[in-house]
mmCIF file of C-alpha atoms (C1' of nucleotides) in Angstrom:
data_model
loop_
_atom_site.group_PDB
_atom_site.id
_atom_site.type_symbol
_atom_site.label_atom_id
_atom_site.label_comp_id
_atom_site.label_asym_id
_atom_site.label_seq_id
_atom_site.Cartn_x
_atom_site.Cartn_y
_atom_site.Cartn_z
ATOM 1 C CA MET A 1 0.000 0.000 0.000
ATOM 2 C CA PRO A 2 1.305 3.418 -0.895
ATOM 3 C CA GLN A 3 2.062 5.926 1.818
ATOM 4 C CA GLY A 4 2.341 9.662 1.976
ATOM 5 C CA LEU A 5 5.375 11.766 1.234
ATOM 6 C CA ASP A 6 7.577 13.392 3.835
ATOM 7 C CA GLU A 7 9.656 16.490 3.315
ATOM 8 C CA ILE A 8 12.658 14.631 1.948
ATOM 9 C CA ASP A 9 10.561 12.627 -0.519
ATOM 10 C CA VAL A 10 9.165 15.906 -1.777
ATOM 11 C CA ARG A 11 12.647 17.311 -2.289
ATOM 12 C CA ILE A 12 13.745 14.184 -4.125
ATOM 13 C CA LEU A 13 10.737 14.262 -6.446
ATOM 14 C CA LYS A 14 11.157 17.953 -7.161
ATOM 15 C CA ALA A 15 14.807 17.472 -8.045
ATOM 16 C CA LEU A 16 14.163 14.450 -10.262
ATOM 17 C CA GLN A 17 11.400 16.264 -12.101
ATOM 18 C CA GLU A 18 13.965 18.881 -13.074
ATOM 19 C CA ASP A 19 16.832 16.557 -13.876
ATOM 20 C CA CYS A 20 17.054 12.808 -13.384
ATOM 21 C CA SER A 21 20.537 12.472 -14.870
ATOM 22 C CA ILE A 22 22.286 13.594 -11.689
ATOM 23 C CA SER A 23 24.062 11.003 -9.577
ATOM 24 C CA THR A 24 22.569 9.590 -6.399
ATOM 25 C CA ALA A 25 25.427 11.171 -4.454
ATOM 26 C CA GLU A 26 24.685 14.618 -5.876
ATOM 27 C CA LEU A 27 20.975 14.221 -5.185
ATOM 28 C CA ALA A 28 21.688 12.849 -1.709
ATOM 29 C CA ASP A 29 23.470 15.885 -0.442
ATOM 30 C CA ARG A 30 21.075 18.222 -2.168
ATOM 31 C CA VAL A 31 18.280 16.739 -0.074
ATOM 32 C CA GLY A 32 20.408 16.300 3.029
ATOM 33 C CA LEU A 33 20.864 12.551 3.127
ATOM 34 C CA SER A 34 23.624 10.083 2.408
ATOM 35 C CA GLN A 35 23.765 7.900 -0.673
ATOM 36 C CA SER A 36 22.092 4.663 0.329
ATOM 37 C CA PRO A 37 19.006 5.949 2.110
ATOM 38 C CA CYS A 38 18.540 8.356 -0.765
ATOM 39 C CA TRP A 39 18.819 5.552 -3.285
ATOM 40 C CA ARG A 40 16.370 3.405 -1.305
ATOM 41 C CA ARG A 41 13.832 6.223 -1.226
ATOM 42 C CA ILE A 42 14.051 6.581 -4.989
ATOM 43 C CA GLN A 43 13.379 2.857 -5.363
ATOM 44 C CA ARG A 44 10.408 3.082 -3.027
ATOM 45 C CA LEU A 45 9.003 6.087 -4.871
ATOM 46 C CA ARG A 46 9.261 4.114 -8.097
ATOM 47 C CA GLU A 47 7.685 0.969 -6.665
ATOM 48 C CA ASP A 48 4.875 2.954 -5.086
ATOM 49 C CA GLY A 49 4.175 4.464 -8.494
ATOM 50 C CA PHE A 50 4.968 8.088 -7.735
ATOM 51 C CA ILE A 51 7.698 7.998 -10.372
ATOM 52 C CA ARG A 52 6.105 6.703 -13.571
ATOM 53 C CA ALA A 53 9.068 6.943 -15.928
ATOM 54 C CA GLN A 54 12.357 8.588 -16.692
ATOM 55 C CA VAL A 55 12.447 10.084 -20.142
ATOM 56 C CA ALA A 56 14.413 12.396 -22.394
ATOM 57 C CA LEU A 57 12.604 15.582 -23.405
ATOM 58 C CA LEU A 58 13.364 16.663 -26.953
ATOM 59 C CA ASP A 59 13.287 20.119 -28.478
ATOM 60 C CA ALA A 60 10.167 20.458 -30.621
ATOM 61 C CA GLU A 61 11.566 23.378 -32.637
ATOM 62 C CA LYS A 62 14.715 21.479 -33.545
ATOM 63 C CA LEU A 63 12.611 18.568 -34.727
ATOM 64 C CA GLY A 64 10.680 20.907 -36.981
ATOM 65 C CA TYR A 65 7.507 21.240 -34.918
ATOM 66 C CA SER A 66 6.890 24.921 -34.371
ATOM 67 C CA LEU A 67 3.117 24.805 -34.033
ATOM 68 C CA HIS A 68 1.051 23.662 -31.078
ATOM 69 C CA VAL A 69 -2.624 23.299 -31.807
ATOM 70 C CA PHE A 70 -5.502 22.444 -29.512
ATOM 71 C CA ALA A 71 -8.456 20.992 -31.352
ATOM 72 C CA GLN A 72 -11.921 20.339 -30.018
ATOM 73 C CA LEU A 73 -13.766 17.506 -31.713
ATOM 74 C CA LYS A 74 -17.405 16.627 -31.834
ATOM 75 C CA THR A 75 -17.862 12.889 -31.987
ATOM 76 C CA SER A 76 -20.858 10.597 -32.168
ATOM 77 C CA TYR A 77 -20.359 7.482 -30.110
ATOM 78 C CA LEU A 78 -23.271 5.395 -29.073
ATOM 79 C CA ALA A 79 -21.449 2.221 -28.168
ATOM 80 C CA ASP A 80 -18.401 1.886 -25.932
ATOM 81 C CA SER A 81 -16.709 -0.249 -28.562
ATOM 82 C CA ASP A 82 -16.745 2.652 -31.040
ATOM 83 C CA ARG A 83 -15.283 4.863 -28.414
ATOM 84 C CA GLU A 84 -12.536 2.308 -27.736
ATOM 85 C CA LYS A 85 -11.755 2.163 -31.427
ATOM 86 C CA PHE A 86 -11.535 5.924 -31.632
ATOM 87 C CA ILE A 87 -9.172 6.079 -28.662
ATOM 88 C CA ARG A 88 -6.897 3.454 -30.183
ATOM 89 C CA SER A 89 -6.833 5.279 -33.514
ATOM 90 C CA VAL A 90 -6.054 8.613 -31.984
ATOM 91 C CA ALA A 91 -3.415 7.152 -29.700
ATOM 92 C CA SER A 92 -1.586 5.718 -32.689
ATOM 93 C CA ILE A 93 -1.111 9.136 -34.325
ATOM 94 C CA PRO A 94 2.263 10.406 -33.083
ATOM 95 C CA GLU A 95 1.459 14.059 -33.738
ATOM 96 C CA VAL A 96 -1.465 13.838 -31.326
ATOM 97 C CA VAL A 97 0.381 14.145 -28.054
ATOM 98 C CA GLU A 98 -2.590 14.563 -25.736
ATOM 99 C CA CYS A 99 -6.222 13.527 -25.877
ATOM 100 C CA TYR A 100 -8.950 14.190 -23.320
ATOM 101 C CA SER A 101 -12.616 13.527 -22.978
ATOM 102 C CA VAL A 102 -14.312 16.792 -22.047
ATOM 103 C CA LEU A 103 -17.701 18.202 -21.159
ATOM 104 C CA GLY A 104 -19.689 20.217 -23.663
ATOM 105 C CA GLU A 105 -20.853 20.214 -27.240
ATOM 106 C CA ARG A 106 -17.428 19.207 -28.509
ATOM 107 C CA ASP A 107 -16.557 16.214 -26.387
ATOM 108 C CA VAL A 108 -12.912 15.524 -27.177
ATOM 109 C CA LEU A 109 -9.899 17.777 -26.851
ATOM 110 C CA ILE A 110 -6.618 16.906 -28.530
ATOM 111 C CA LYS A 111 -3.266 18.599 -28.602
ATOM 112 C CA VAL A 112 -1.424 18.313 -31.889
ATOM 113 C CA ILE A 113 2.111 19.323 -32.727
ATOM 114 C CA ALA A 114 2.618 20.341 -36.331
ATOM 115 C CA PRO A 115 5.440 21.587 -38.573
ATOM 116 C CA ASP A 116 3.348 24.424 -39.980
ATOM 117 C CA ILE A 117 -0.189 25.565 -40.639
ATOM 118 C CA LYS A 118 -0.356 24.026 -44.112
ATOM 119 C CA TRP A 119 0.577 20.640 -42.715
ATOM 120 C CA TYR A 120 -2.050 21.064 -40.013
ATOM 121 C CA GLN A 121 -4.768 21.892 -42.481
ATOM 122 C CA GLU A 122 -4.033 18.727 -44.427
ATOM 123 C CA PHE A 123 -3.812 16.782 -41.193
ATOM 124 C CA ILE A 124 -7.342 17.849 -40.244
ATOM 125 C CA PHE A 125 -8.811 16.754 -43.551
ATOM 126 C CA ASN A 126 -6.732 13.656 -44.213
ATOM 127 C CA THR A 127 -6.463 12.263 -40.729
ATOM 128 C CA ILE A 128 -8.700 13.755 -38.040
ATOM 129 C CA LEU A 129 -11.919 14.121 -40.007
ATOM 130 C CA LYS A 130 -11.429 10.617 -41.383
ATOM 131 C CA LEU A 131 -11.377 9.054 -37.935
ATOM 132 C CA PRO A 132 -14.659 7.160 -37.495
ATOM 133 C CA GLY A 133 -17.280 9.221 -35.703
ATOM 134 C CA VAL A 134 -15.612 12.620 -35.908
ATOM 135 C CA GLU A 135 -18.196 15.120 -37.098
ATOM 136 C CA ASP A 136 -16.758 18.516 -36.432
ATOM 137 C CA ILE A 137 -13.586 20.263 -35.339
ATOM 138 C CA SER A 138 -12.598 23.649 -33.954
ATOM 139 C CA SER A 139 -8.938 24.595 -33.571
ATOM 140 C CA ILE A 140 -7.033 26.881 -31.249
ATOM 141 C CA VAL A 141 -3.610 27.679 -32.654
ATOM 142 C CA ALA A 142 -0.817 28.605 -30.231
ATOM 143 C CA LEU A 143 1.428 31.363 -31.510
ATOM 144 C CA SER A 144 4.051 31.051 -28.838
ATOM 145 C CA GLU A 145 4.785 28.980 -25.808
ATOM 146 C CA MET A 146 5.149 30.973 -22.605
ATOM 147 C CA LYS A 147 5.443 28.002 -20.274
ATOM 148 C CA HIS A 148 5.628 24.260 -20.707
ATOM 149 C CA THR A 149 6.734 22.017 -17.908
ATOM 150 C CA THR A 150 6.334 18.336 -17.103
ATOM 151 C CA ALA A 151 6.966 19.054 -13.421
ATOM 152 C CA LEU A 152 3.936 18.654 -11.180
ATOM 153 C CA PRO A 153 3.563 20.366 -7.809
ATOM 154 C CA VAL A 154 4.546 18.012 -4.990
ATOM 155 C CA ARG A 155 3.533 18.496 -1.384
ATOM 156 C CA VAL A 156 4.071 16.791 1.955
ATOM 157 C CA THR A 157 1.258 14.339 2.683
ATOM 158 C CA LYS A 158 2.868 12.280 5.396
ATOM 159 C CA GLU A 159 0.589 10.845 8.052
ATOM 160 C CA MET B 1 26.092 24.109 -36.370
ATOM 161 C CA PRO B 2 23.525 21.381 -35.882
ATOM 162 C CA GLN B 3 23.051 18.700 -38.475
ATOM 163 C CA GLY B 4 20.243 16.420 -39.507
ATOM 164 C CA LEU B 5 19.384 13.080 -37.991
ATOM 165 C CA ASP B 6 20.187 9.737 -39.564
ATOM 166 C CA GLU B 7 18.318 6.529 -38.969
ATOM 167 C CA ILE B 8 20.330 5.552 -35.911
ATOM 168 C CA ASP B 9 19.929 8.975 -34.296
ATOM 169 C CA VAL B 10 16.205 8.600 -34.763
ATOM 170 C CA ARG B 11 16.227 5.193 -33.067
ATOM 171 C CA ILE B 12 18.259 6.571 -30.177
ATOM 172 C CA LEU B 13 15.929 9.519 -29.666
ATOM 173 C CA LYS B 14 12.845 7.337 -29.857
ATOM 174 C CA ALA B 15 14.245 4.967 -27.266
ATOM 175 C CA LEU B 16 15.326 7.728 -24.898
ATOM 176 C CA GLN B 17 11.938 9.401 -25.142
ATOM 177 C CA GLU B 18 10.412 6.186 -23.821
ATOM 178 C CA ASP B 19 13.024 5.421 -21.171
ATOM 179 C CA CYS B 20 16.282 7.174 -20.476
ATOM 180 C CA SER B 21 17.227 5.024 -17.510
ATOM 181 C CA ILE B 22 18.579 2.193 -19.646
ATOM 182 C CA SER B 23 22.334 1.700 -19.915
ATOM 183 C CA THR B 24 24.353 2.827 -22.902
ATOM 184 C CA ALA B 25 25.163 -0.814 -23.637
ATOM 185 C CA GLU B 26 21.492 -1.791 -23.662
ATOM 186 C CA LEU B 27 20.622 1.141 -25.890
ATOM 187 C CA ALA B 28 23.600 0.417 -28.126
ATOM 188 C CA ASP B 29 22.506 -3.020 -29.138
ATOM 189 C CA ARG B 30 18.894 -1.985 -29.404
ATOM 190 C CA VAL B 31 19.926 0.487 -32.099
ATOM 191 C CA GLY B 32 22.547 -1.808 -33.639
ATOM 192 C CA LEU B 33 25.732 -0.116 -32.510
ATOM 193 C CA SER B 34 28.440 -0.736 -29.962
ATOM 194 C CA GLN B 35 28.841 1.205 -26.742
ATOM 195 C CA SER B 36 31.222 3.997 -27.534
ATOM 196 C CA PRO B 37 29.786 5.296 -30.780
ATOM 197 C CA CYS B 38 26.360 5.123 -29.186
ATOM 198 C CA TRP B 39 27.563 7.134 -26.204
ATOM 199 C CA ARG B 40 29.185 9.676 -28.506
ATOM 200 C CA ARG B 41 25.950 10.125 -30.444
ATOM 201 C CA ILE B 42 23.996 10.749 -27.245
ATOM 202 C CA GLN B 43 26.514 13.438 -26.283
ATOM 203 C CA ARG B 44 26.235 15.042 -29.693
ATOM 204 C CA LEU B 45 22.448 14.987 -29.599
ATOM 205 C CA ARG B 46 22.576 16.715 -26.235
ATOM 206 C CA GLU B 47 25.123 19.313 -27.342
ATOM 207 C CA ASP B 48 23.189 20.042 -30.516
ATOM 208 C CA GLY B 49 20.118 20.648 -28.399
ATOM 209 C CA PHE B 50 17.923 17.816 -29.634
ATOM 210 C CA ILE B 51 17.832 16.413 -26.114
ATOM 211 C CA ARG B 52 16.706 19.232 -23.850
ATOM 212 C CA ALA B 53 16.570 17.404 -20.537
ATOM 213 C CA GLN B 54 16.202 14.105 -18.798
ATOM 214 C CA VAL B 55 13.435 14.129 -16.235
ATOM 215 C CA ALA B 56 11.313 11.911 -14.040
ATOM 216 C CA LEU B 57 7.607 11.846 -14.883
ATOM 217 C CA LEU B 58 5.382 11.625 -11.833
ATOM 218 C CA ASP B 59 1.904 10.184 -11.507
ATOM 219 C CA ALA B 60 -0.596 13.054 -11.275
ATOM 220 C CA GLU B 61 -3.314 10.884 -9.703
ATOM 221 C CA LYS B 62 -1.013 9.676 -6.953
ATOM 222 C CA LEU B 63 -0.082 13.248 -6.149
ATOM 223 C CA GLY B 64 -3.743 14.101 -5.812
ATOM 224 C CA TYR B 65 -4.274 15.883 -9.113
ATOM 225 C CA SER B 66 -7.173 14.220 -10.833
ATOM 226 C CA LEU B 67 -8.390 17.152 -12.873
ATOM 227 C CA HIS B 68 -6.896 18.631 -16.026
ATOM 228 C CA VAL B 69 -8.382 21.938 -17.039
ATOM 229 C CA PHE B 70 -7.748 24.083 -20.084
ATOM 230 C CA ALA B 71 -8.614 27.712 -19.554
ATOM 231 C CA GLN B 72 -8.842 30.457 -22.129
ATOM 232 C CA LEU B 73 -8.105 33.928 -20.806
ATOM 233 C CA LYS B 74 -8.898 37.331 -22.180
ATOM 234 C CA THR B 75 -6.168 39.778 -21.262
ATOM 235 C CA SER B 76 -5.586 43.457 -21.904
ATOM 236 C CA TYR B 77 -1.955 44.172 -22.575
ATOM 237 C CA LEU B 78 -0.938 47.338 -24.241
ATOM 238 C CA ALA B 79 2.723 47.404 -23.248
ATOM 239 C CA ASP B 80 5.224 44.585 -23.632
ATOM 240 C CA SER B 81 6.337 45.124 -20.035
ATOM 241 C CA ASP B 82 2.851 44.237 -18.772
ATOM 242 C CA ARG B 83 2.896 41.151 -20.884
ATOM 243 C CA GLU B 84 6.317 40.197 -19.486
ATOM 244 C CA LYS B 85 4.985 40.654 -15.977
ATOM 245 C CA PHE B 86 1.991 38.469 -16.714
ATOM 246 C CA ILE B 87 4.182 35.715 -18.144
ATOM 247 C CA ARG B 88 6.441 35.740 -15.083
ATOM 248 C CA SER B 89 3.437 35.612 -12.749
ATOM 249 C CA VAL B 90 1.811 32.749 -14.569
ATOM 250 C CA ALA B 91 5.080 30.849 -14.860
ATOM 251 C CA SER B 92 5.517 30.979 -11.109
ATOM 252 C CA ILE B 93 2.227 29.172 -10.426
ATOM 253 C CA PRO B 94 3.126 25.477 -10.225
ATOM 254 C CA GLU B 95 -0.410 24.288 -11.023
ATOM 255 C CA VAL B 96 -0.224 26.076 -14.380
ATOM 256 C CA VAL B 97 1.795 23.574 -16.347
ATOM 257 C CA GLU B 98 1.383 25.074 -19.804
ATOM 258 C CA CYS B 99 0.721 28.576 -21.100
ATOM 259 C CA TYR B 100 0.339 29.696 -24.713
ATOM 260 C CA SER B 101 -0.395 32.866 -26.545
ATOM 261 C CA VAL B 102 -3.205 32.170 -29.004
ATOM 262 C CA LEU B 103 -5.230 33.812 -31.742
ATOM 263 C CA GLY B 104 -8.777 34.949 -31.110
ATOM 264 C CA GLU B 105 -10.883 36.870 -28.649
ATOM 265 C CA ARG B 106 -9.376 35.030 -25.715
ATOM 266 C CA ASP B 107 -5.660 35.397 -26.264
ATOM 267 C CA VAL B 108 -4.061 33.117 -23.688
ATOM 268 C CA LEU B 109 -4.526 29.401 -23.136
ATOM 269 C CA ILE B 110 -3.338 27.745 -19.946
ATOM 270 C CA LYS B 111 -3.407 24.178 -18.777
ATOM 271 C CA VAL B 112 -4.001 23.746 -15.070
ATOM 272 C CA ILE B 113 -3.826 20.632 -12.961
ATOM 273 C CA ALA B 114 -6.136 20.629 -9.982
ATOM 274 C CA PRO B 115 -7.073 18.311 -7.110
ATOM 275 C CA ASP B 116 -10.803 18.785 -7.656
ATOM 276 C CA ILE B 117 -13.401 21.134 -9.071
ATOM 277 C CA LYS B 118 -13.876 23.027 -5.831
ATOM 278 C CA TRP B 119 -10.170 23.793 -5.666
ATOM 279 C CA TYR B 120 -10.258 24.916 -9.270
ATOM 280 C CA GLN B 121 -13.123 27.284 -8.697
ATOM 281 C CA GLU B 122 -11.246 28.964 -5.859
ATOM 282 C CA PHE B 123 -8.100 28.986 -7.964
ATOM 283 C CA ILE B 124 -9.876 30.956 -10.703
ATOM 284 C CA PHE B 125 -11.150 33.594 -8.306
ATOM 285 C CA ASN B 126 -8.193 33.832 -5.956
ATOM 286 C CA THR B 127 -5.348 33.436 -8.401
ATOM 287 C CA ILE B 128 -6.141 33.690 -12.095
ATOM 288 C CA LEU B 129 -8.615 36.553 -12.048
ATOM 289 C CA LYS B 130 -6.283 38.451 -9.724
ATOM 290 C CA LEU B 131 -3.419 38.351 -12.186
ATOM 291 C CA PRO B 132 -2.999 41.884 -13.579
ATOM 292 C CA GLY B 133 -4.793 42.339 -16.881
ATOM 293 C CA VAL B 134 -6.929 39.195 -16.841
ATOM 294 C CA GLU B 135 -10.470 40.194 -17.722
ATOM 295 C CA ASP B 136 -12.269 37.009 -18.519
ATOM 296 C CA ILE B 137 -11.923 33.236 -18.401
ATOM 297 C CA SER B 138 -13.549 30.218 -20.005
ATOM 298 C CA SER B 139 -12.708 26.705 -18.859
ATOM 299 C CA ILE B 140 -12.688 23.325 -20.525
ATOM 300 C CA VAL B 141 -12.631 20.534 -17.948
ATOM 301 C CA ALA B 142 -11.124 17.205 -18.932
ATOM 302 C CA LEU B 143 -13.046 14.238 -17.564
ATOM 303 C CA SER B 144 -10.522 11.610 -18.488
ATOM 304 C CA GLU B 145 -7.166 11.350 -20.123
ATOM 305 C CA MET B 146 -7.106 9.104 -23.197
ATOM 306 C CA LYS B 147 -3.545 9.869 -24.214
ATOM 307 C CA HIS B 148 -0.728 11.895 -22.748
ATOM 308 C CA THR B 149 2.813 11.509 -23.983
ATOM 309 C CA THR B 150 5.943 13.623 -23.865
ATOM 310 C CA ALA B 151 7.355 11.752 -26.863
ATOM 311 C CA LEU B 152 7.537 13.762 -30.073
ATOM 312 C CA PRO B 153 7.623 12.203 -33.530
ATOM 313 C CA VAL B 154 11.201 11.950 -34.795
ATOM 314 C CA ARG B 155 12.101 11.529 -38.440
ATOM 315 C CA VAL B 156 15.229 11.149 -40.547
ATOM 316 C CA THR B 157 16.432 14.540 -41.814
ATOM 317 C CA LYS B 158 19.982 13.641 -42.796
ATOM 318 C CA GLU B 159 21.536 15.470 -45.724
ATOM 319 C "C1'" DC C 1 12.965 -0.002 10.966
ATOM 320 C "C1'" DC C 2 15.617 3.570 9.222
ATOM 321 C "C1'" DT C 3 20.377 5.688 8.700
ATOM 322 C "C1'" DG C 4 25.146 5.827 7.368
ATOM 323 C "C1'" DA C 5 29.835 3.735 6.041
ATOM 324 C "C1'" DA C 6 32.184 0.926 3.181
ATOM 325 C "C1'" DA C 7 32.883 -2.823 -0.149
ATOM 326 C "C1'" DA C 8 31.597 -5.091 -4.704
ATOM 327 C "C1'" DC C 9 30.031 -4.607 -9.100
ATOM 328 C "C1'" DG C 10 28.562 -2.613 -13.406
ATOM 329 C "C1'" DG C 11 28.265 1.158 -16.494
ATOM 330 C "C1'" DG C 12 29.891 5.697 -18.168
ATOM 331 C "C1'" DA C 13 33.667 8.025 -20.234
ATOM 332 C "C1'" DT C 14 38.196 7.808 -22.590
ATOM 333 C "C1'" DT C 15 41.812 6.184 -25.568
ATOM 334 C "C1'" DC C 16 43.452 3.873 -29.306
ATOM 335 C "C1'" DC C 17 42.770 1.223 -33.474
ATOM 336 C "C1'" DG D 1 32.402 2.737 -35.902
ATOM 337 C "C1'" DG D 2 34.532 -0.865 -32.629
ATOM 338 C "C1'" DA D 3 37.574 -2.900 -28.768
ATOM 339 C "C1'" DA D 4 39.745 -2.440 -24.549
ATOM 340 C "C1'" DT D 5 40.650 0.328 -20.543
ATOM 341 C "C1'" DC D 6 40.013 3.200 -16.541
ATOM 342 C "C1'" DC D 7 37.439 5.076 -13.145
ATOM 343 C "C1'" DC D 8 33.390 6.714 -11.058
ATOM 344 C "C1'" DG D 9 28.535 5.847 -9.593
ATOM 345 C "C1'" DT D 10 25.078 2.511 -8.595
ATOM 346 C "C1'" DT D 11 23.821 -1.141 -5.791
ATOM 347 C "C1'" DT D 12 24.536 -4.331 -1.992
ATOM 348 C "C1'" DT D 13 25.988 -5.555 2.477
ATOM 349 C "C1'" DC D 14 26.730 -4.701 7.187
ATOM 350 C "C1'" DA D 15 27.068 -2.301 11.578
ATOM 351 C "C1'" DG D 16 24.856 1.135 14.560
ATOM 352 C "C1'" DG D 17 21.009 4.071 16.350
#
DNA sequence: CCTGAAAACGGGATTCC
DNA sequence: GGAATCCCGTTTTCAGG
């Protein structure tokens, strides 16, 4: 069973959310601990599921993706199986990086990264509107990114 | 000056976007290379800026954040200095994980993670609407997350 | 049971081919 | 790009609080 987080756990998680390539020794004295207990805490945080993965973050611009677009879709799903199919389809499109079910007239929100507006326009017609059940789409184009972090707030929750 | 990516670079980046905790040796034979050239490529990809960071991804649910909300703000910025101030303010709020400048009546889009709807409601009134220049807000609440990846598509761009 | 020191082992970083 | 080397960091073990 998973427990709460004490102050040191919080410091460890905050540090690893910024940079997980640092050594255990480095991390240890940043959080005020020695190597082994620090290492054991990291293991525990992983086992308990607080740490989901360690990944490399790439630079979207350098990869040629300068556009972030949020698109709201209107879908028509009566059966759960159709919905499942839609989710699988959407999940398999690498340019769709996020997908949420939302309240309102348009019931799905996706975030798409695109090389440029022309590519996006074709993407809507050739890919999104061809997904089964998608009836309508409305896009919000981001001109510039003012903040984008993968770091979540972490607070002490220790019993 | 930064170059393009060949097929092996692409395989390395794809692998590291999934899991950067694997050893160089492991990665090396996954991409069909031996240790040292593989290590050298990783260094180069970092230096060239393709790899921005290596971070731990935490589980939002386990940290008590079960709600993802997208909010569109209407702001009134005449001077660039006001805009700068707004960006700094918004960037300092940990629950605001993304912030974009967008086209349209409402000119800013933020993504907020929240513990629950009650918290979010208070957050709007106590924090967002108190930011200087924010005049109006419209929220899209995500009920469930169908996809959420930090992995970007990577393609061969070698000369 | 959790912490810290120290030893054993494996992987990262370097050199040479 | 590959092989062999060196050395540091991860991981394990053990003693103490």
